[in-house]
Amino acid sequence: ITGEHVTIEEGTGCVHTAPGHGEEDFEIGKEYDLPVFSPVGSDGKFTEEAGKYEGMYVKDADEVILEDLDQKGILMKKGVIRHSYPHCWRCKTPLIFQATDQWFLNVEKIKPQILEQNSEKVNWVPDWAEKRFTDGVKSVGDWCISRQRYWGIPIPIWECEKCENREIIGSKDELFRKSDQESKDIDLHRPDVDKVTWKCPKCGNRMYRIPDVLDVWFDSSIAPWATLNFPKEKDTIERLWPSNFITEGEDQVTKWFYGQQVASMIAFEDLPYREALMHGFTLDNKGRKMSKSLGNVVDPSEIVNKYGADALRLYMLNAGPVWEDLRFNWDEMEVSDRLLKVLWNSFVFATTYMSLDDFDPKAMDEKTMEENLQIEDKWLLSRINNTIKQIIKNIENRNFHKATRILESFILEDLSRWYIKLIRRRTWIEEKDPRKETAYQTLYQAFDLLLRTSAPLMPHITEEMYQKMIRPAGSSKPESIHQLSWPEPDEERINNQLENDMEIVQKMVEAGAKARQRANIKGRWPVRKVIIKADDEETKNSIERLEKIILNQLNCKEIEALTEEEFSEKIETVCQVDMESLKDQFGDLASPIKKVIQNIDSEQIRTQVESQGFIGITVEGEKIKVGLNDISLGELPEKFTKAESPYGEIVIDTSVTPEIETERITRDVVRRLQKMRKEMDLKMEEKVNVSIGVKDEKSIEYLKNREEYIKKEVRVKTLEIGEPGEVRNRRYKKKWDINNQEFELSIERIE
C-alpha cells in the first residue's frame, strides 16, 4: 500500500505499518480497510494474541523476537538507530502508541458553523491569531473526549453488563432517581460514582458506569456556563453569556479557545466569547523557558517582596505587546520601581503642602477656580484629560503597553518634572492666596483622575493614595477606589494648542539648561538675557505666549524670541579661530594672529575667505595666510553661550551686572542655609534665627539689599548680616566657601 507520510529522500522508502500502534498507521489502515491488530494490554505486556510472547513486557521481548527471526533465517539486519522517541514526561519511561476504543465528538459536522461564526463574531488579538485558530480548526479531526484515568470528571454513561443498553444521565437528580443508592451524599468523581448502579430496564441485569473520564479540556471548555449554574439557572446565562472577553496563552489556540467553541456550538449553536486575547509567555533573559532543571526560574514572590506587586504588574504591562513573549529582566524591574517612587514623591509633595495650609477641595467653587487658573494649571488639566483619552483608546485596542507608557510619561514628565516644578513657589506663599489654592485644586483634580485611571494598572498604590487624599474629601466617596467608575475625558479641558506651546517651551528650557552648563552657570544663578532663534513664526508665537514660564525656569531677566531672519539682523556675529590649529602652524604667533583677525570686520573676512579660501594678514612684519579650516564664521561673541533644541536655537547672554552678582551671592547663601536646615531636621513650617558673617563689604551690601528674600526663602524671623565678629553665633554654625570668599553661617531653631 502507499502513503503520503513516507518520503523517498532517505532510507528505502518503505516502512512497516501497524494500524493498532501509530496515528499515521491507523489513518492509512482506515483508508485501506486494514484490521486494527493490537496484541498489547494496558500493562504494556503482550496478550494471548501474541502467541508465545504472551505475558512478556513489550520492550523485553525485542531480543527474543530478533532471535526467533534469525533462527528462521529471515533477519536481514540487526542494529541500533538513534532517533526521537516519546517518553513519559514524569518518569521518562519509553511509551508506545496503542489504538483503543474511545468516545468522540463529531467535530467535522459543526466545523463550517464554527468557522463562519468565528469569522463574523470573534475579535482576535493579535489579528494573526485568528488565522492560527482557523488553520487549527480546519486541520483537526473529531475530538476524543474520553480518558482512562483514576481521577477526573466521569463520563455520565451507564451500560448494561449484558445487553449493552446505554443511558446518558443529565443531572444528579436523574442519577439518584434511577439508582438503588440510598444515600445521595457521595462524591460524583471516581471511584465513588462507579458504585452507583441500577437494574437495566431492557434485560433486568445491572447498569454500570463506563470506566472512562472526560478530557480535562472538555471540562474547562464548558466552565463558562457551568459556573453560571446552567441549565438550572437560565436567567443568569441570558444576562452574562457569551463572554465579552477571554484571554489565555498562545498554546491554547487549539486547546481552550478551540474547546470552548466546539462545546458551545454543540450546546447553543453559538460561540461562547466575542473577543479572545492570546498572550505570550514569560521567559528568562536569554529567551529560554523557565524550568527548575535549567535553574532559571524567577519566583514571583521574590519580585513582589523586593519591589511590590504594582511594580511587577507595571513592568509586565510596559515591557511590550501582551501577545509577545517577555524576557524577564531585573534591571527593567528597577525602572518600574523608580516610577512608583516618583509618583509617591509627587503625592507626598501635594499632600504635605495641602495639609500645612488646611486645604479643603470643597472650599473653592468652580467659578472662582476658573477665574484664578494659571496657564500651567490649564495645561496640566488638559494633559491629564488628553492622557485619559489616549489610554482609553489604547486599552480598547488592547495595546496595554502603549497605555502604560502614556501613563508613565504623564507621571514622570508632566506631573513630577514639570508641573510641580512650575508651581513650587506658589505653594510657598504664606498667606491665603487664590493662586496657591488653584494650584492645590489643580493637583487634587489631576490626582483624582490619575488615580482612577491608574487603578487597574497599579491597584495597591492607587488605593493607598485614594484613602489618604481623595476619600477624606467627602463622606459620599466609596470605600475603595476600585468601586469608582473609570473616568471619562473632559473634552472642554483639552487644549491642544496650549499643549503644543508647552512642549516647545519644555524643549527650549532643556536646551537653555545645556547652554548654562556649557558656560558653567549654576541653575540658581540668574542671567541677564535669553534670546531664542525660533525655527518658524508659529514657534516664535508659542514662545511669546508662554514667555513668563521660560523667564522663571531659565532664571533670566529678559527674553526675546526672534525668527532666523530677525536674529541675523539683530545679533552681530564674530569670527572665531581654532587656537590649537594656529599654535601647531605658527607657534607663538597664534595669539597675535587671533587678535588681528578679531579686529577685522567679519563681513570682510567672509568675503575674502569665500573668494580665495583664506585671509591674508600681517603679524609682527610677517605675511600670513589663515585658511578656511582655522576660521569659524558667524560665531556669537564670547559673552554668549548657546544650545540647539528641536524647535530652534537658544542663546544666553552670560554678562554679569551688579544686580545679577547680588542675586547670585544671595542664592548661594540661601542654598547653604537650606542645607543646614535639612541637616538640623527642621520641619518645613519651623522658623529660625540666622547670622551671616563675611569680611567683604560689597558682599555684605549685596546681602542686606536682599534681606527680605533671604528671610522668605529660609523662613527666618531674625536675620543678622555683617563681618564675622559683629554678628552673634547661633547654635549651629558652619563655614562655607562661596564665590571664593569664606562665609560663616549660623542658624538656630526658635524654641
PDB file of C-alpha atoms in Angstrom, residues 240-424:
ATOM      1  CA  LEU A 240     -23.852  37.212  31.360  1.00  0.00           C
ATOM      2  CA  TRP A 241     -23.224  34.916  28.407  1.00  0.00           C
ATOM      3  CA  PRO A 242     -21.495  34.895  25.959  1.00  0.00           C
ATOM      4  CA  SER A 243     -18.329  36.348  27.472  1.00  0.00           C
ATOM      5  CA  ASN A 244     -17.183  39.719  26.168  1.00  0.00           C
ATOM      6  CA  PHE A 245     -13.529  38.873  26.632  1.00  0.00           C
ATOM      7  CA  ILE A 246     -11.288  35.898  27.428  1.00  0.00           C
ATOM      8  CA  THR A 247      -7.520  35.554  27.478  1.00  0.00           C
ATOM      9  CA  GLU A 248      -5.022  32.713  27.568  1.00  0.00           C
ATOM     10  CA  GLY A 249      -1.551  31.793  26.335  1.00  0.00           C
ATOM     11  CA  GLU A 250      -0.663  31.152  22.716  1.00  0.00           C
ATOM     12  CA  ASP A 251      -0.605  27.396  23.342  1.00  0.00           C
ATOM     13  CA  GLN A 252      -4.370  27.497  23.994  1.00  0.00           C
ATOM     14  CA  VAL A 253      -5.369  28.473  20.448  1.00  0.00           C
ATOM     15  CA  THR A 254      -6.103  24.836  19.594  1.00  0.00           C
ATOM     16  CA  LYS A 255      -6.976  23.862  23.175  1.00  0.00           C
ATOM     17  CA  TRP A 256      -9.105  26.048  25.453  1.00  0.00           C
ATOM     18  CA  PHE A 257     -10.068  28.629  22.814  1.00  0.00           C
ATOM     19  CA  TYR A 258     -10.975  25.804  20.437  1.00  0.00           C
ATOM     20  CA  GLY A 259     -12.637  23.550  23.022  1.00  0.00           C
ATOM     21  CA  GLN A 260     -14.975  26.311  24.163  1.00  0.00           C
ATOM     22  CA  GLN A 261     -16.163  26.961  20.635  1.00  0.00           C
ATOM     23  CA  VAL A 262     -16.829  23.272  19.944  1.00  0.00           C
ATOM     24  CA  ALA A 263     -18.719  22.692  23.208  1.00  0.00           C
ATOM     25  CA  SER A 264     -20.684  25.919  22.865  1.00  0.00           C
ATOM     26  CA  MET A 265     -21.637  25.269  19.253  1.00  0.00           C
ATOM     27  CA  ILE A 266     -22.973  21.830  20.207  1.00  0.00           C
ATOM     28  CA  ALA A 267     -24.888  23.147  23.234  1.00  0.00           C
ATOM     29  CA  PHE A 268     -26.151  26.530  21.985  1.00  0.00           C
ATOM     30  CA  GLU A 269     -25.341  26.782  18.266  1.00  0.00           C
ATOM     31  CA  ASP A 270     -23.441  29.947  19.173  1.00  0.00           C
ATOM     32  CA  LEU A 271     -19.877  30.862  20.136  1.00  0.00           C
ATOM     33  CA  PRO A 272     -19.075  31.435  23.838  1.00  0.00           C
ATOM     34  CA  TYR A 273     -16.996  34.630  23.570  1.00  0.00           C
ATOM     35  CA  ARG A 274     -16.715  37.772  21.464  1.00  0.00           C
ATOM     36  CA  GLU A 275     -13.037  38.607  21.955  1.00  0.00           C
ATOM     37  CA  ALA A 276     -10.017  36.386  22.544  1.00  0.00           C
ATOM     38  CA  LEU A 277      -6.623  37.774  23.524  1.00  0.00           C
ATOM     39  CA  MET A 278      -3.674  35.433  23.075  1.00  0.00           C
ATOM     40  CA  HIS A 279      -0.814  36.382  25.404  1.00  0.00           C
ATOM     41  CA  GLY A 280       2.826  35.353  25.239  1.00  0.00           C
ATOM     42  CA  PHE A 281       4.921  33.652  27.915  1.00  0.00           C
ATOM     43  CA  THR A 282       7.422  34.941  30.453  1.00  0.00           C
ATOM     44  CA  LEU A 283      10.895  33.608  29.632  1.00  0.00           C
ATOM     45  CA  ASP A 284      14.315  34.129  31.190  1.00  0.00           C
ATOM     46  CA  ASN A 285      16.546  36.962  29.994  1.00  0.00           C
ATOM     47  CA  LYS A 286      18.055  34.693  27.321  1.00  0.00           C
ATOM     48  CA  GLY A 287      14.666  33.827  25.860  1.00  0.00           C
ATOM     49  CA  ARG A 288      14.535  30.316  27.357  1.00  0.00           C
ATOM     50  CA  LYS A 289      11.543  28.722  29.024  1.00  0.00           C
ATOM     51  CA  MET A 290      11.910  28.854  32.806  1.00  0.00           C
ATOM     52  CA  SER A 291      12.411  25.452  34.419  1.00  0.00           C
ATOM     53  CA  LYS A 292      13.890  24.074  37.627  1.00  0.00           C
ATOM     54  CA  SER A 293      16.266  21.849  35.669  1.00  0.00           C
ATOM     55  CA  LEU A 294      17.823  24.907  33.999  1.00  0.00           C
ATOM     56  CA  GLY A 295      17.929  26.799  37.287  1.00  0.00           C
ATOM     57  CA  ASN A 296      16.451  29.885  35.631  1.00  0.00           C
ATOM     58  CA  VAL A 297      13.110  30.114  37.427  1.00  0.00           C
ATOM     59  CA  VAL A 298      12.268  33.556  38.844  1.00  0.00           C
ATOM     60  CA  ASP A 299       9.864  33.234  41.759  1.00  0.00           C
ATOM     61  CA  PRO A 300       7.139  35.931  41.545  1.00  0.00           C
ATOM     62  CA  SER A 301       7.074  36.154  45.350  1.00  0.00           C
ATOM     63  CA  GLU A 302      10.752  37.160  45.286  1.00  0.00           C
ATOM     64  CA  ILE A 303       9.926  40.028  42.923  1.00  0.00           C
ATOM     65  CA  VAL A 304       6.913  41.108  44.969  1.00  0.00           C
ATOM     66  CA  ASN A 305       8.889  41.017  48.217  1.00  0.00           C
ATOM     67  CA  LYS A 306      11.588  43.222  46.697  1.00  0.00           C
ATOM     68  CA  TYR A 307       9.566  45.677  44.611  1.00  0.00           C
ATOM     69  CA  GLY A 308       5.876  45.120  45.378  1.00  0.00           C
ATOM     70  CA  ALA A 309       3.065  43.752  43.242  1.00  0.00           C
ATOM     71  CA  ASP A 310       2.414  47.061  41.454  1.00  0.00           C
ATOM     72  CA  ALA A 311       5.962  47.306  40.123  1.00  0.00           C
ATOM     73  CA  LEU A 312       5.739  43.775  38.724  1.00  0.00           C
ATOM     74  CA  ARG A 313       2.358  44.500  37.175  1.00  0.00           C
ATOM     75  CA  LEU A 314       3.607  47.732  35.575  1.00  0.00           C
ATOM     76  CA  TYR A 315       6.744  46.048  34.274  1.00  0.00           C
ATOM     77  CA  MET A 316       4.840  43.226  32.602  1.00  0.00           C
ATOM     78  CA  LEU A 317       2.346  45.618  31.012  1.00  0.00           C
ATOM     79  CA  ASN A 318       5.033  48.037  29.853  1.00  0.00           C
ATOM     80  CA  ALA A 319       7.544  45.501  28.514  1.00  0.00           C
ATOM     81  CA  GLY A 320       5.889  45.085  25.117  1.00  0.00           C
ATOM     82  CA  PRO A 321       2.745  43.876  23.328  1.00  0.00           C
ATOM     83  CA  VAL A 322       0.994  41.380  25.570  1.00  0.00           C
ATOM     84  CA  TRP A 323       0.860  38.824  22.743  1.00  0.00           C
ATOM     85  CA  GLU A 324       4.666  38.689  22.552  1.00  0.00           C
ATOM     86  CA  ASP A 325       6.897  36.657  24.871  1.00  0.00           C
ATOM     87  CA  LEU A 326       8.512  38.635  27.696  1.00  0.00           C
ATOM     88  CA  ARG A 327      12.164  38.157  28.592  1.00  0.00           C
ATOM     89  CA  PHE A 328      12.306  38.883  32.304  1.00  0.00           C
ATOM     90  CA  ASN A 329      14.962  41.433  33.234  1.00  0.00           C
ATOM     91  CA  TRP A 330      15.751  42.567  36.793  1.00  0.00           C
ATOM     92  CA  ASP A 331      17.180  45.895  35.566  1.00  0.00           C
ATOM     93  CA  GLU A 332      13.891  46.763  33.867  1.00  0.00           C
ATOM     94  CA  MET A 333      12.088  45.993  37.113  1.00  0.00           C
ATOM     95  CA  GLU A 334      14.143  48.830  38.638  1.00  0.00           C
ATOM     96  CA  VAL A 335      12.612  51.229  36.087  1.00  0.00           C
ATOM     97  CA  SER A 336       9.066  50.375  37.209  1.00  0.00           C
ATOM     98  CA  ASP A 337      10.129  50.673  40.834  1.00  0.00           C
ATOM     99  CA  ARG A 338      11.559  54.157  40.202  1.00  0.00           C
ATOM    100  CA  LEU A 339       8.338  55.247  38.506  1.00  0.00           C
ATOM    101  CA  LEU A 340       6.291  54.293  41.560  1.00  0.00           C
ATOM    102  CA  LYS A 341       8.724  56.186  43.786  1.00  0.00           C
ATOM    103  CA  VAL A 342       8.384  59.287  41.600  1.00  0.00           C
ATOM    104  CA  LEU A 343       4.590  59.004  41.793  1.00  0.00           C
ATOM    105  CA  TRP A 344       4.741  58.597  45.569  1.00  0.00           C
ATOM    106  CA  ASN A 345       7.087  61.584  45.966  1.00  0.00           C
ATOM    107  CA  SER A 346       4.705  63.715  43.880  1.00  0.00           C
ATOM    108  CA  PHE A 347       1.845  62.574  46.098  1.00  0.00           C
ATOM    109  CA  VAL A 348       3.839  63.405  49.252  1.00  0.00           C
ATOM    110  CA  PHE A 349       4.639  66.872  47.878  1.00  0.00           C
ATOM    111  CA  ALA A 350       0.971  67.559  47.197  1.00  0.00           C
ATOM    112  CA  THR A 351      -0.419  66.211  50.474  1.00  0.00           C
ATOM    113  CA  THR A 352       2.299  67.817  52.614  1.00  0.00           C
ATOM    114  CA  TYR A 353       1.612  71.354  51.406  1.00  0.00           C
ATOM    115  CA  MET A 354      -2.149  70.782  51.322  1.00  0.00           C
ATOM    116  CA  SER A 355      -2.011  69.647  54.943  1.00  0.00           C
ATOM    117  CA  LEU A 356       0.138  72.616  56.035  1.00  0.00           C
ATOM    118  CA  ASP A 357      -2.389  75.019  54.505  1.00  0.00           C
ATOM    119  CA  ASP A 358      -5.512  73.108  55.643  1.00  0.00           C
ATOM    120  CA  PHE A 359      -6.597  72.713  52.046  1.00  0.00           C
ATOM    121  CA  ASP A 360     -10.245  71.769  51.550  1.00  0.00           C
ATOM    122  CA  PRO A 361     -11.101  70.718  47.974  1.00  0.00           C
ATOM    123  CA  LYS A 362     -14.745  71.735  48.553  1.00  0.00           C
ATOM    124  CA  ALA A 363     -13.919  75.266  49.723  1.00  0.00           C
ATOM    125  CA  MET A 364     -13.347  76.842  46.291  1.00  0.00           C
ATOM    126  CA  ASP A 365     -16.283  76.910  43.886  1.00  0.00           C
ATOM    127  CA  GLU A 366     -15.816  76.145  40.209  1.00  0.00           C
ATOM    128  CA  LYS A 367     -16.288  79.750  39.061  1.00  0.00           C
ATOM    129  CA  THR A 368     -13.597  81.061  41.432  1.00  0.00           C
ATOM    130  CA  MET A 369     -11.238  78.317  40.366  1.00  0.00           C
ATOM    131  CA  GLU A 370     -11.736  79.076  36.667  1.00  0.00           C
ATOM    132  CA  GLU A 371     -11.066  82.761  37.277  1.00  0.00           C
ATOM    133  CA  ASN A 372      -7.776  82.027  39.059  1.00  0.00           C
ATOM    134  CA  LEU A 373      -6.377  79.183  36.963  1.00  0.00           C
ATOM    135  CA  GLN A 374      -2.841  79.945  35.808  1.00  0.00           C
ATOM    136  CA  ILE A 375      -1.581  78.856  32.405  1.00  0.00           C
ATOM    137  CA  GLU A 376       0.298  75.889  33.896  1.00  0.00           C
ATOM    138  CA  ASP A 377      -2.892  74.758  35.681  1.00  0.00           C
ATOM    139  CA  LYS A 378      -4.865  74.810  32.449  1.00  0.00           C
ATOM    140  CA  TRP A 379      -2.055  72.880  30.790  1.00  0.00           C
ATOM    141  CA  LEU A 380      -1.998  70.118  33.442  1.00  0.00           C
ATOM    142  CA  LEU A 381      -5.776  69.689  33.329  1.00  0.00           C
ATOM    143  CA  SER A 382      -5.546  69.472  29.553  1.00  0.00           C
ATOM    144  CA  ARG A 383      -2.740  66.928  29.749  1.00  0.00           C
ATOM    145  CA  ILE A 384      -4.474  64.626  32.253  1.00  0.00           C
ATOM    146  CA  ASN A 385      -7.672  64.588  30.196  1.00  0.00           C
ATOM    147  CA  ASN A 386      -5.764  64.018  26.977  1.00  0.00           C
ATOM    148  CA  THR A 387      -3.796  61.267  28.714  1.00  0.00           C
ATOM    149  CA  ILE A 388      -7.019  59.542  29.788  1.00  0.00           C
ATOM    150  CA  LYS A 389      -8.306  59.816  26.227  1.00  0.00           C
ATOM    151  CA  GLN A 390      -5.162  58.191  24.801  1.00  0.00           C
ATOM    152  CA  ILE A 391      -5.099  55.472  27.479  1.00  0.00           C
ATOM    153  CA  ILE A 392      -8.733  54.537  26.784  1.00  0.00           C
ATOM    154  CA  LYS A 393      -8.047  54.354  23.052  1.00  0.00           C
ATOM    155  CA  ASN A 394      -5.039  52.064  23.534  1.00  0.00           C
ATOM    156  CA  ILE A 395      -6.725  49.823  26.091  1.00  0.00           C
ATOM    157  CA  GLU A 396      -9.715  49.425  23.782  1.00  0.00           C
ATOM    158  CA  ASN A 397      -7.255  48.323  21.084  1.00  0.00           C
ATOM    159  CA  ARG A 398      -5.556  46.035  23.660  1.00  0.00           C
ATOM    160  CA  ASN A 399      -2.299  47.969  23.348  1.00  0.00           C
ATOM    161  CA  PHE A 400      -1.740  47.799  27.097  1.00  0.00           C
ATOM    162  CA  HIS A 401       1.974  48.518  26.677  1.00  0.00           C
ATOM    163  CA  LYS A 402       1.238  51.808  24.909  1.00  0.00           C
ATOM    164  CA  ALA A 403      -1.380  52.771  27.502  1.00  0.00           C
ATOM    165  CA  THR A 404       1.111  52.089  30.306  1.00  0.00           C
ATOM    166  CA  ARG A 405       3.852  54.112  28.612  1.00  0.00           C
ATOM    167  CA  ILE A 406       1.478  57.054  28.124  1.00  0.00           C
ATOM    168  CA  LEU A 407       0.639  56.897  31.830  1.00  0.00           C
ATOM    169  CA  GLU A 408       4.320  56.709  32.792  1.00  0.00           C
ATOM    170  CA  SER A 409       5.125  59.710  30.600  1.00  0.00           C
ATOM    171  CA  PHE A 410       2.432  61.767  32.312  1.00  0.00           C
ATOM    172  CA  ILE A 411       3.691  60.867  35.796  1.00  0.00           C
ATOM    173  CA  LEU A 412       7.377  61.427  35.040  1.00  0.00           C
ATOM    174  CA  GLU A 413       7.420  64.256  32.518  1.00  0.00           C
ATOM    175  CA  ASP A 414       4.198  66.199  33.013  1.00  0.00           C
ATOM    176  CA  LEU A 415       3.421  65.892  36.711  1.00  0.00           C
ATOM    177  CA  SER A 416       6.732  65.383  38.513  1.00  0.00           C
ATOM    178  CA  ARG A 417       9.378  67.020  36.342  1.00  0.00           C
ATOM    179  CA  TRP A 418       7.312  69.908  35.028  1.00  0.00           C
ATOM    180  CA  TYR A 419       4.075  70.930  36.741  1.00  0.00           C
ATOM    181  CA  ILE A 420       5.325  70.524  40.304  1.00  0.00           C
ATOM    182  CA  LYS A 421       8.430  72.447  39.296  1.00  0.00           C
ATOM    183  CA  LEU A 422       6.253  75.250  37.888  1.00  0.00           C
ATOM    184  CA  ILE A 423       4.014  75.625  40.955  1.00  0.00           C
ATOM    185  CA  ARG A 424       6.557  75.105  43.716  1.00  0.00           C
TER     186      ARG A 424
END
